[in-house]
Coordinates of C-alpha atoms in Angstrom, one line a residue:
M1 CA 8.5 8.7 -32.0
A2 CA 11.6 8.9 -29.8
R3 CA 10.0 11.2 -27.2
P4 CA 7.0 8.9 -26.4
L5 CA 9.5 6.0 -26.0
L6 CA 11.6 8.0 -23.5
D7 CA 8.5 9.4 -21.7
T8 CA 7.3 5.9 -20.9
V9 CA 10.5 4.3 -19.9
D10 CA 9.6 4.5 -16.2
T11 CA 6.6 2.3 -16.9
F12 CA 8.7 -0.3 -18.7
T13 CA 11.3 -0.4 -16.0
R14 CA 8.7 -1.3 -13.4
L15 CA 7.9 -4.5 -15.5
A16 CA 11.5 -5.7 -15.2
G17 CA 12.2 -8.3 -12.6
H18 CA 8.6 -9.6 -13.0
N19 CA 9.3 -11.5 -16.2
R20 CA 7.6 -8.9 -18.4
V21 CA 9.0 -6.9 -21.2
A22 CA 7.9 -4.0 -23.4
M23 CA 8.1 -4.7 -27.1
L24 CA 8.0 -2.3 -30.1
L25 CA 5.9 -4.0 -32.8
F26 CA 6.7 -3.7 -36.5
R27 CA 6.1 -5.4 -39.8
L28 CA 8.4 -6.4 -42.7
G29 CA 6.0 -6.8 -45.6
D30 CA 2.9 -8.6 -44.6
R31 CA 0.5 -9.0 -41.7
Q32 CA 3.1 -10.9 -39.6
A33 CA 3.9 -8.9 -36.4
F34 CA 7.5 -8.8 -35.2
G35 CA 8.9 -7.4 -32.0
I36 CA 12.0 -5.9 -30.5
N37 CA 12.7 -5.0 -26.9
V38 CA 12.0 -1.2 -26.3
F39 CA 15.3 -0.9 -24.4
K40 CA 17.2 -1.6 -27.6
V41 CA 15.4 1.2 -29.4
R42 CA 16.8 4.8 -29.6
E43 CA 14.5 6.3 -32.2
V44 CA 12.1 5.5 -35.1
L45 CA 12.6 7.5 -38.3
R46 CA 11.4 7.5 -41.9
R47 CA 14.0 5.8 -44.2
P48 CA 16.7 8.4 -44.7
R49 CA 18.9 8.8 -47.8
L50 CA 21.5 6.1 -47.6
E51 CA 25.1 6.0 -48.8
R52 CA 26.4 2.7 -50.0
M53 CA 29.8 1.2 -50.8
P54 CA 30.2 -1.8 -53.1
S55 CA 32.1 -3.7 -50.4
M56 CA 29.3 -3.5 -47.8
H57 CA 27.7 -6.7 -46.6
E58 CA 24.7 -7.8 -48.6
L59 CA 22.3 -7.2 -45.7
V60 CA 23.7 -3.6 -45.2
S61 CA 21.6 -1.2 -47.3
G62 CA 24.0 1.7 -46.6
S63 CA 24.9 4.2 -43.9
F64 CA 23.8 7.6 -42.9
D65 CA 24.6 10.4 -40.5
Y66 CA 22.7 9.9 -37.3
R67 CA 23.2 12.8 -34.9
G68 CA 26.8 13.3 -35.9
Q69 CA 27.6 9.6 -36.0
T70 CA 27.8 7.4 -39.2
I71 CA 25.9 4.2 -38.5
P72 CA 25.2 1.2 -40.7
V73 CA 21.6 0.4 -41.8
I74 CA 20.7 -3.3 -42.0
D75 CA 17.7 -4.4 -44.1
L76 CA 15.9 -6.4 -41.6
A77 CA 13.2 -7.4 -44.2
A78 CA 15.9 -9.0 -46.4
A79 CA 17.5 -10.6 -43.4
M80 CA 14.2 -12.3 -42.6
G81 CA 13.5 -13.5 -46.1
Y82 CA 11.2 -10.6 -47.2
P83 CA 11.7 -8.4 -50.3
P84 CA 14.3 -5.7 -49.6
L85 CA 13.3 -2.3 -48.3
A86 CA 16.3 -0.2 -49.3
A87 CA 14.5 1.5 -52.2
V88 CA 11.0 1.7 -50.5
D89 CA 10.3 5.3 -49.7
T90 CA 7.6 4.4 -47.1
A91 CA 10.0 2.2 -45.1
H92 CA 10.9 3.1 -41.5
L93 CA 14.2 2.9 -39.7
I94 CA 14.5 1.6 -36.2
V95 CA 17.7 3.1 -34.7
T96 CA 19.0 0.6 -32.0
E97 CA 21.7 0.5 -29.4
F98 CA 22.8 -2.9 -28.0
S99 CA 26.0 -5.0 -27.8
R100 CA 27.8 -1.7 -27.4
S101 CA 27.0 -0.5 -30.9
V102 CA 24.5 1.7 -32.7
Q103 CA 22.8 0.6 -35.9
G104 CA 19.6 1.0 -37.9
F105 CA 17.2 -1.7 -39.1
L106 CA 14.9 -1.1 -42.1
V107 CA 11.3 -2.3 -41.5
S108 CA 8.2 -1.9 -43.5
D109 CA 6.0 -0.2 -40.8
V110 CA 6.1 0.4 -37.1
D111 CA 3.0 -0.3 -35.1
R112 CA 2.9 0.2 -31.3
I113 CA 4.4 -0.7 -27.9
V114 CA 3.0 -3.7 -26.0
H115 CA 3.8 -5.4 -22.7
V116 CA 4.5 -9.1 -23.1
D117 CA 4.4 -11.8 -20.4
G118 CA 7.7 -13.7 -20.6
A119 CA 6.1 -16.9 -19.3
Q120 CA 3.9 -16.9 -22.4
M121 CA 6.9 -16.7 -24.8
A122 CA 8.4 -19.8 -26.2
A123 CA 11.1 -20.9 -28.7
P124 CA 9.5 -21.1 -32.2
P125 CA 8.7 -24.6 -33.5
P126 CA 11.2 -25.5 -36.3
A127 CA 8.2 -26.1 -38.6
L128 CA 7.4 -22.4 -38.6
G129 CA 10.6 -21.8 -40.7
Y130 CA 11.9 -18.8 -38.8
G131 CA 15.4 -20.3 -38.4
S132 CA 17.8 -18.8 -35.9
R133 CA 16.7 -15.2 -36.4
V134 CA 13.6 -15.5 -34.3
N135 CA 14.3 -16.6 -30.7
A136 CA 10.8 -16.5 -29.3
V137 CA 7.1 -16.4 -30.3
T138 CA 3.9 -15.6 -28.4
R139 CA 0.3 -14.7 -29.0
L140 CA -1.0 -11.1 -29.0
D141 CA -4.7 -10.7 -29.3
G142 CA -4.8 -14.1 -30.9
D143 CA -2.2 -13.3 -33.5
L144 CA 1.3 -14.7 -33.7
L145 CA 4.1 -12.3 -32.5
A146 CA 7.7 -13.2 -33.4
I147 CA 10.6 -11.7 -31.4
V148 CA 13.6 -11.1 -33.7
D149 CA 17.0 -12.1 -32.5
V150 CA 18.6 -8.8 -33.7
E151 CA 21.9 -9.9 -32.0
Q152 CA 22.1 -12.8 -34.4
V153 CA 21.4 -10.6 -37.4
L154 CA 24.1 -8.1 -36.3
A155 CA 26.5 -11.0 -35.8
A156 CA 25.9 -12.2 -39.4
V157 CA 26.9 -8.8 -40.6
N158 CA 29.7 -8.2 -38.1
P159 CA 31.0 -11.4 -36.5
Q160 CA 32.8 -11.1 -33.2
Q161 CA 35.9 -13.1 -32.4
V162 CA 36.3 -14.9 -29.1
E163 CA 39.8 -13.7 -28.1
I164 CA 41.4 -13.4 -24.7
S165 CA 44.9 -12.3 -23.7
D166 CA 47.7 -14.7 -22.6
K167 CA 47.5 -13.1 -19.1
V168 CA 43.9 -14.1 -18.6
Q169 CA 44.5 -17.6 -20.0
Q170 CA 47.5 -18.0 -17.6
A171 CA 45.3 -16.9 -14.7
A172 CA 42.7 -19.5 -15.7
H173 CA 45.4 -22.3 -15.8
G174 CA 46.5 -21.2 -12.3
Q175 CA 43.0 -21.9 -11.0
R176 CA 42.5 -25.3 -12.4
A177 CA 42.1 -27.2 -9.2
G178 CA 38.7 -28.3 -8.0
N179 CA 35.3 -28.5 -9.6
R180 CA 34.8 -25.7 -12.1
R181 CA 31.4 -25.9 -13.9
V182 CA 29.6 -23.0 -15.3
L183 CA 26.0 -22.9 -16.5
V184 CA 25.4 -20.7 -19.5
V185 CA 21.7 -19.6 -19.9
D186 CA 21.0 -17.8 -23.1
D187 CA 18.3 -18.1 -25.8
S188 CA 20.6 -17.0 -28.6
L189 CA 22.5 -19.8 -30.3
V190 CA 25.2 -17.2 -31.3
A191 CA 25.7 -16.2 -27.6
R192 CA 25.8 -19.8 -26.4
T193 CA 28.4 -20.7 -29.0
Q194 CA 30.5 -17.7 -28.1
L195 CA 30.4 -18.4 -24.4
A196 CA 31.1 -22.1 -24.8
D197 CA 34.1 -21.2 -26.9
L198 CA 35.3 -18.7 -24.3
F199 CA 35.0 -21.1 -21.4
R200 CA 36.8 -23.8 -23.2
K201 CA 39.7 -21.4 -23.6
L202 CA 39.6 -20.9 -19.8
D203 CA 39.5 -24.7 -19.2
L204 CA 36.1 -24.5 -17.7
E205 CA 33.4 -27.1 -18.1
C206 CA 30.3 -25.5 -19.6
L207 CA 26.7 -26.6 -19.4
L208 CA 24.1 -24.9 -21.7
A209 CA 20.4 -24.0 -21.2
K210 CA 18.1 -22.1 -23.7
D211 CA 16.1 -20.1 -21.2
G212 CA 15.8 -19.4 -17.5
A213 CA 13.2 -22.1 -16.8
E214 CA 15.4 -24.8 -18.4
G215 CA 18.4 -23.4 -16.5
L216 CA 16.6 -23.5 -13.1
D217 CA 15.4 -27.1 -13.7
M218 CA 19.0 -28.1 -14.4
L219 CA 20.3 -26.3 -11.3
R220 CA 17.7 -28.0 -9.0
S221 CA 18.4 -31.4 -10.5
L222 CA 22.2 -31.0 -10.1
A223 CA 21.8 -29.7 -6.5
T224 CA 20.5 -33.1 -5.4
G225 CA 23.4 -35.0 -6.9
P226 CA 27.1 -35.3 -6.0
A227 CA 29.1 -32.2 -5.4
S228 CA 31.3 -33.0 -8.4
E229 CA 28.4 -32.5 -10.7
Q230 CA 27.1 -29.2 -9.3
V231 CA 27.6 -25.8 -10.8
N232 CA 29.8 -23.1 -9.4
L233 CA 28.7 -20.1 -11.4
V234 CA 25.7 -19.1 -13.6
V235 CA 26.2 -16.8 -16.5
S236 CA 22.8 -15.7 -17.8
D237 CA 21.3 -13.5 -20.4
I238 CA 18.6 -11.2 -19.3
E239 CA 16.1 -11.2 -22.2
M240 CA 14.7 -14.8 -22.6
P241 CA 11.4 -16.5 -23.2
S242 CA 9.7 -18.6 -20.4
M243 CA 11.8 -17.0 -17.7
D244 CA 14.2 -14.1 -18.0
G245 CA 17.5 -13.6 -16.3
Y246 CA 16.1 -11.3 -13.6
A247 CA 13.4 -13.9 -12.7
L248 CA 16.0 -16.7 -12.8
T249 CA 18.2 -14.8 -10.4
R250 CA 15.3 -14.2 -8.0
A251 CA 14.4 -17.9 -8.1
I252 CA 18.0 -18.9 -7.3
R253 CA 18.2 -16.5 -4.3
E254 CA 14.8 -17.8 -3.0
D255 CA 15.9 -21.5 -3.2
A256 CA 17.6 -22.8 -0.1
Q257 CA 19.8 -25.2 -2.0
L258 CA 20.9 -22.6 -4.7
R259 CA 21.0 -19.2 -3.0
G260 CA 24.8 -19.4 -2.5
L261 CA 25.4 -19.6 -6.2
R262 CA 27.3 -16.8 -7.9
V263 CA 25.2 -15.2 -10.7
L264 CA 26.6 -13.0 -13.5
L265 CA 24.1 -11.4 -15.8
H266 CA 25.3 -10.9 -19.4
S267 CA 23.2 -8.9 -21.7
S268 CA 23.3 -6.8 -24.9
L269 CA 21.3 -4.2 -22.9
S270 CA 23.5 -1.9 -20.9
G271 CA 23.2 1.2 -18.8
V272 CA 22.3 2.4 -15.3
F273 CA 19.0 0.6 -15.5
N274 CA 20.6 -2.8 -15.7
E275 CA 23.1 -2.0 -12.9
A276 CA 20.2 -1.1 -10.6
M277 CA 18.2 -4.2 -11.5
V278 CA 21.3 -6.5 -10.9
A279 CA 21.4 -5.2 -7.3
R280 CA 17.7 -5.5 -6.9
V281 CA 17.4 -9.2 -7.9
G282 CA 20.6 -10.2 -6.1
A283 CA 23.0 -10.9 -9.0
D284 CA 26.7 -10.7 -8.3
R285 CA 27.8 -8.9 -11.5
F286 CA 26.6 -7.4 -14.7
I287 CA 28.7 -7.5 -17.9
A288 CA 27.5 -6.0 -21.3
K289 CA 27.8 -8.3 -24.3
F290 CA 30.2 -9.2 -25.8
Q291 CA 33.5 -8.4 -24.2
P292 CA 35.5 -11.6 -23.9
E293 CA 38.4 -10.2 -21.9
V294 CA 36.2 -8.4 -19.4
L295 CA 33.8 -11.4 -19.1
A296 CA 36.6 -13.9 -18.7
T297 CA 38.2 -11.8 -15.9
A298 CA 34.9 -11.5 -14.1
V299 CA 34.2 -15.2 -14.3
L300 CA 37.6 -16.1 -12.9
D301 CA 37.0 -13.6 -10.1
L302 CA 33.6 -15.0 -9.2
L303 CA 34.6 -18.7 -9.3
P304 CA 35.5 -20.1 -5.9
A305 CA 39.2 -20.2 -5.2

């Protein structure tokens, strides 16, 4: 299935910047459809033979040799509360690359690729019981589609520490004069928590928004208030419901009151494609998640002196 995915990448890239995203649909044990961004997917395979060590995390079914690289395999069904798939011969493996790492996710079955309108995606109501591992839901042909926060699942297996060097912290202390407010826009609770922790270490005031639409509303509201309450820098995820990071950046650049804001896009998706899109929508910088030292240095560089 890898070749069809690669053959149609050009089609998917044309959707970016227009608040649309291509999703690979899959199931975990019943009719419920789940989705993952195609740009996180390397390949889809039948479940390979897995090697397991007793000390592995409970959600890790094992590891296998993927094109010369040993990668962990996470049981996504178990992570989402479904029966485990590690021993199911008909299970499929979605090999993914994001957050600068490669890993596989076991799923029951893989369906097809669809194009989803970001404006129709919304945070799931708590009553649905998805918890923090689904960051958006939408309707597809009348049926519910849940977008899995695979970053949160990976973070549960391999937590990342927010650590920065003394050199960067000293540089932050040397820039403490003046108004230093940063708006973080990210639909992932894990990412918002990490970034808020990082900016506290830099002595920066941090405001939080769950998606681009909420972030844009906050910026426009603050722009009409006193200068001391306005934001100096926006650090935004790219993949988000309602309004993605590309669309948010476009909206900022088209708003007379906001267009001078510095915008740093911060995403688990990396590569030449993102670099090109950053320039196209007018963002100032792109940093792949999650590199605390690199991100902190870029933030201090972009903040007004």
